[in-house]
CSV table of C-alpha atoms in Angstrom, one decimal:
chain,number,residue,atom,x,y,z
A,8,MET,CA,-15.0,28.0,70.2
A,9,LYS,CA,-12.5,24.5,69.4
A,10,ASP,CA,-13.3,21.7,66.9
A,11,GLU,CA,-14.0,19.4,70.2
A,12,ASP,CA,-16.7,21.8,71.3
A,13,LEU,CA,-18.1,22.0,67.8
A,14,ASP,CA,-18.3,18.4,67.9
A,15,GLN,CA,-19.8,17.8,71.1
A,16,LEU,CA,-22.7,20.6,70.1
A,17,LEU,CA,-23.2,18.6,67.0
A,18,LEU,CA,-23.5,15.3,68.7
A,19,GLN,CA,-26.2,16.6,71.2
A,20,ALA,CA,-28.1,18.1,68.3
A,21,ARG,CA,-28.5,15.1,66.0
A,22,PRO,CA,-32.1,13.7,66.1
A,23,ALA,CA,-32.5,9.9,67.4
A,24,ALA,CA,-32.8,7.6,64.4
A,25,SER,CA,-35.5,5.3,64.8
A,26,PRO,CA,-34.8,1.5,65.0
A,27,ALA,CA,-36.2,0.9,61.3
A,28,ALA,CA,-33.7,3.7,59.8
A,29,GLN,CA,-31.0,2.2,61.6
A,30,GLU,CA,-31.5,-1.4,60.3
A,31,GLU,CA,-32.1,0.4,56.8
A,32,ALA,CA,-28.8,1.9,57.3
A,33,ARG,CA,-26.9,-1.3,58.2
A,34,ARG,CA,-28.4,-3.2,55.2
A,35,LEU,CA,-27.3,-0.5,53.1
A,36,ALA,CA,-23.5,-0.4,54.2
A,37,ARG,CA,-23.6,-4.4,54.1
A,38,THR,CA,-25.0,-4.1,50.9
A,39,MET,CA,-22.4,-1.6,49.6
A,40,THR,CA,-19.3,-3.3,51.3
A,41,SER,CA,-19.6,-6.7,50.1
A,42,PRO,CA,-18.1,-7.9,47.0
A,43,ARG,CA,-20.3,-8.0,43.8
A,44,PRO,CA,-22.1,-11.3,42.9
A,45,ALA,CA,-19.9,-12.8,40.0
A,46,ARG,CA,-21.6,-12.6,36.6
A,47,PRO,CA,-22.5,-15.6,34.4
A,48,VAL,CA,-19.5,-15.6,32.1
A,49,ARG,CA,-20.9,-15.8,28.6
A,50,ARG,CA,-18.8,-18.4,26.5
A,51,ARG,CA,-17.6,-17.7,23.0
A,52,ARG,CA,-17.9,-20.4,20.8
A,53,ARG,CA,-14.6,-22.2,19.8
A,54,TRP,CA,-14.6,-20.8,16.4
A,55,ALA,CA,-14.6,-17.2,17.4
A,56,LEU,CA,-10.9,-16.7,17.5
A,57,PRO,CA,-9.7,-18.8,14.6
A,58,VAL,CA,-12.3,-16.8,12.3
A,59,GLY,CA,-11.2,-13.4,13.6
A,60,VAL,CA,-7.4,-14.2,12.8
A,61,ALA,CA,-8.6,-15.7,9.3
A,62,ALA,CA,-10.6,-12.2,8.6
A,63,ALA,CA,-7.7,-10.3,10.0
A,64,ALA,CA,-5.3,-12.3,7.6
A,65,LEU,CA,-7.4,-11.9,4.6
A,66,VAL,CA,-7.8,-8.0,4.9
A,67,ALA,CA,-3.9,-7.7,5.3
A,68,GLY,CA,-3.7,-10.2,2.4
A,69,ALA,CA,-5.8,-8.2,0.2
A,70,GLY,CA,-3.9,-4.8,0.9
A,71,THR,CA,-0.7,-6.5,0.1
A,72,VAL,CA,-2.1,-7.7,-3.3
A,73,THR,CA,-3.4,-4.6,-4.3
A,74,ALA,CA,-0.3,-2.7,-3.0
A,75,TYR,CA,2.0,-5.1,-5.3
A,76,GLN,CA,-0.7,-4.3,-8.2
A,77,LEU,CA,-0.3,-0.5,-7.9
A,78,GLY,CA,3.3,-1.3,-7.9
A,79,VAL,CA,3.6,-2.7,-11.1
A,80,PRO,CA,4.0,0.0,-13.3
A,81,PRO,CA,2.3,1.9,-15.4
A,82,PHE,CA,-0.2,1.3,-12.5
A,83,GLN,CA,-3.3,0.4,-15.2
A,84,THR,CA,-5.5,-3.0,-15.8
A,85,LEU,CA,-5.4,-4.1,-19.5
A,86,PRO,CA,-8.2,-5.2,-21.2
A,87,SER,CA,-9.1,-8.6,-21.5
A,88,GLY,CA,-6.7,-10.7,-23.8
A,89,LEU,CA,-3.8,-8.2,-23.5
A,90,ALA,CA,-0.7,-9.3,-21.8
A,91,ARG,CA,2.2,-7.3,-21.1
A,92,SER,CA,5.9,-8.1,-21.2
A,93,HIS,CA,8.7,-8.2,-18.4
A,94,ALA,CA,9.8,-5.0,-17.5
A,95,VAL,CA,13.0,-3.1,-19.6
A,96,PRO,CA,14.8,-1.3,-17.3
A,97,VAL,CA,15.4,1.9,-19.2
A,98,GLU,CA,17.5,5.3,-17.4
A,99,TRP,CA,19.1,8.3,-18.5
A,100,ARG,CA,20.6,11.7,-17.4
A,101,THR,CA,19.5,14.7,-19.3
A,102,GLY,CA,21.7,17.5,-20.5
A,103,ALA,CA,20.4,19.5,-17.3
A,104,GLY,CA,21.5,16.5,-15.2
A,105,THR,CA,18.1,15.3,-14.4
A,106,LEU,CA,17.9,11.6,-14.0
A,107,VAL,CA,15.1,9.6,-15.5
A,108,SER,CA,14.3,6.2,-14.5
A,109,CYS,CA,11.9,4.2,-16.6
A,110,ASP,CA,10.5,0.6,-17.1
A,111,ALA,CA,9.2,0.0,-20.6
A,112,PHE,CA,6.7,-3.1,-21.7
A,113,LEU,CA,5.6,-4.5,-24.5
A,114,GLU,CA,2.0,-5.0,-24.9
A,115,PHE,CA,0.7,-8.3,-27.3
A,116,SER,CA,-2.4,-9.9,-27.6
A,117,ASP,CA,-3.0,-13.3,-30.0
A,118,ARG,CA,-0.1,-14.5,-28.9
A,119,ASP,CA,0.5,-18.2,-28.0
A,120,PRO,CA,2.5,-19.2,-24.8
A,121,GLU,CA,5.6,-20.2,-26.9
A,122,GLN,CA,5.8,-16.7,-28.4
A,123,ARG,CA,5.3,-14.7,-25.2
A,124,ALA,CA,8.1,-16.8,-23.7
A,125,ARG,CA,10.3,-15.7,-26.4
A,126,ILE,CA,9.5,-12.0,-26.0
A,127,ASN,CA,10.1,-12.4,-22.0
A,128,THR,CA,13.4,-14.0,-22.7
A,129,MET,CA,14.6,-11.7,-25.1
A,130,ILE,CA,14.2,-9.1,-22.3
A,131,ALA,CA,15.8,-11.0,-19.7
A,132,ASN,CA,18.8,-12.1,-21.6
A,133,ALA,CA,19.4,-8.5,-23.3
A,134,ASP,CA,22.1,-6.1,-21.6
A,135,TRP,CA,20.0,-2.8,-20.7
A,136,ASP,CA,23.0,-1.5,-19.2
A,137,GLY,CA,23.5,2.2,-20.7
A,138,TYR,CA,20.8,1.6,-23.1
A,139,GLY,CA,18.7,4.4,-22.3
A,140,GLN,CA,21.6,6.5,-22.2
A,141,ARG,CA,22.6,5.5,-25.9
A,142,LEU,CA,19.1,6.4,-26.8
A,143,TYR,CA,19.1,9.9,-25.6
A,144,ASP,CA,22.6,10.5,-26.8
A,145,ALA,CA,21.6,9.8,-30.1
A,146,LEU,CA,18.6,12.1,-30.2
A,147,PRO,CA,18.7,15.4,-32.2
A,148,ALA,CA,19.8,18.5,-30.0
A,149,ALA,CA,16.1,19.9,-30.2
A,150,ASP,CA,14.9,16.4,-28.5
A,151,LYS,CA,17.1,16.5,-26.2
A,152,ASP,CA,15.7,20.1,-24.6
A,153,VAL,CA,12.8,17.6,-23.2
A,154,GLN,CA,13.4,17.3,-19.6
A,155,THR,CA,11.1,14.6,-18.8
A,156,GLY,CA,10.3,11.0,-19.3
A,157,PRO,CA,9.7,9.1,-21.7
A,158,GLY,CA,9.3,12.1,-24.2
A,159,PRO,CA,11.3,11.3,-27.2
A,160,VAL,CA,13.3,8.5,-25.6
A,161,GLY,CA,10.1,6.9,-25.1
A,162,GLN,CA,9.3,6.7,-28.9
A,163,MET,CA,12.8,5.3,-29.9
A,164,VAL,CA,12.3,2.6,-27.1
A,165,SER,CA,9.2,1.6,-28.9
A,166,ARG,CA,10.1,1.5,-31.8
A,167,ASP,CA,13.2,-0.4,-30.9
A,168,LEU,CA,11.2,-2.9,-28.6
A,169,ARG,CA,8.9,-3.4,-31.4
A,170,ARG,CA,11.6,-4.6,-33.7
A,171,ARG,CA,13.4,-6.3,-31.3
A,172,ALA,CA,9.8,-8.3,-30.4
A,173,LEU,CA,9.4,-8.8,-34.0
A,174,GLU,CA,12.7,-10.8,-34.5
A,175,ALA,CA,12.1,-12.9,-31.0
A,176,SER,CA,8.6,-13.8,-32.1
A,177,ALA,CA,8.0,-13.5,-35.5
A,178,GLY,CA,4.8,-11.3,-35.2
A,179,PRO,CA,4.1,-8.0,-34.3
A,180,VAL,CA,3.4,-6.6,-30.8
A,181,SER,CA,-0.1,-4.9,-30.2
A,182,GLY,CA,1.9,-1.6,-28.2
A,183,SER,CA,4.1,-0.6,-25.3
A,184,ALA,CA,3.9,1.2,-22.3
A,185,MET,CA,6.5,3.3,-20.2
A,186,SER,CA,6.3,4.3,-16.5
A,187,CYS,CA,9.4,7.0,-15.6
A,188,THR,CA,10.1,7.9,-12.2
A,189,TYR,CA,13.0,10.8,-11.2
A,190,PRO,CA,14.9,9.0,-8.5
A,191,GLU,CA,16.6,12.3,-7.9
A,192,GLY,CA,13.8,14.8,-8.0
A,193,ALA,CA,11.6,15.8,-10.9
A,194,PRO,CA,13.2,18.2,-13.0
A,195,VAL,CA,12.7,22.1,-12.2
A,196,ASN,CA,12.0,23.1,-15.5
A,197,GLU,CA,9.9,20.6,-17.4
A,198,ARG,CA,8.8,20.8,-21.1
């Protein structure tokens, strides 16, 4: 049997549709092929876009401030009334070849703004090039075995910065802090 013969047989075998069924089929076809009626567009309030942009800016700004605060070593908050000086760069290379790079800070309280300014000016005006290496080279041989920072160098830095601050501000400091990194990679055998 050929396709044309099958088509002819199927046409002859189909039941006749009632006029009501034919009308319903036409109505359904019109409904399915006609475009949908436009839905009413909800109007956004005029302030929605500016508020959204402002919220995004605040969230981004908060993340930036937090990242900045966490980027200031030694990554901790200070008790109320305690202040920290500008960072003193301290860098040295150990006998094993490890480069240690630190930021040292003086911590002080009960300082008037003039004394704080003198401490920060002392730090800003000093030549810190080679400072950490000079301190490391002055260590006794036993202390040079320490390959991590701040170690014995940190103790020497603390004593020296306290002495300098005392001379600069005519008053003692509360303490000191150091934060160290290893720009070329951490030492293999830490001690």
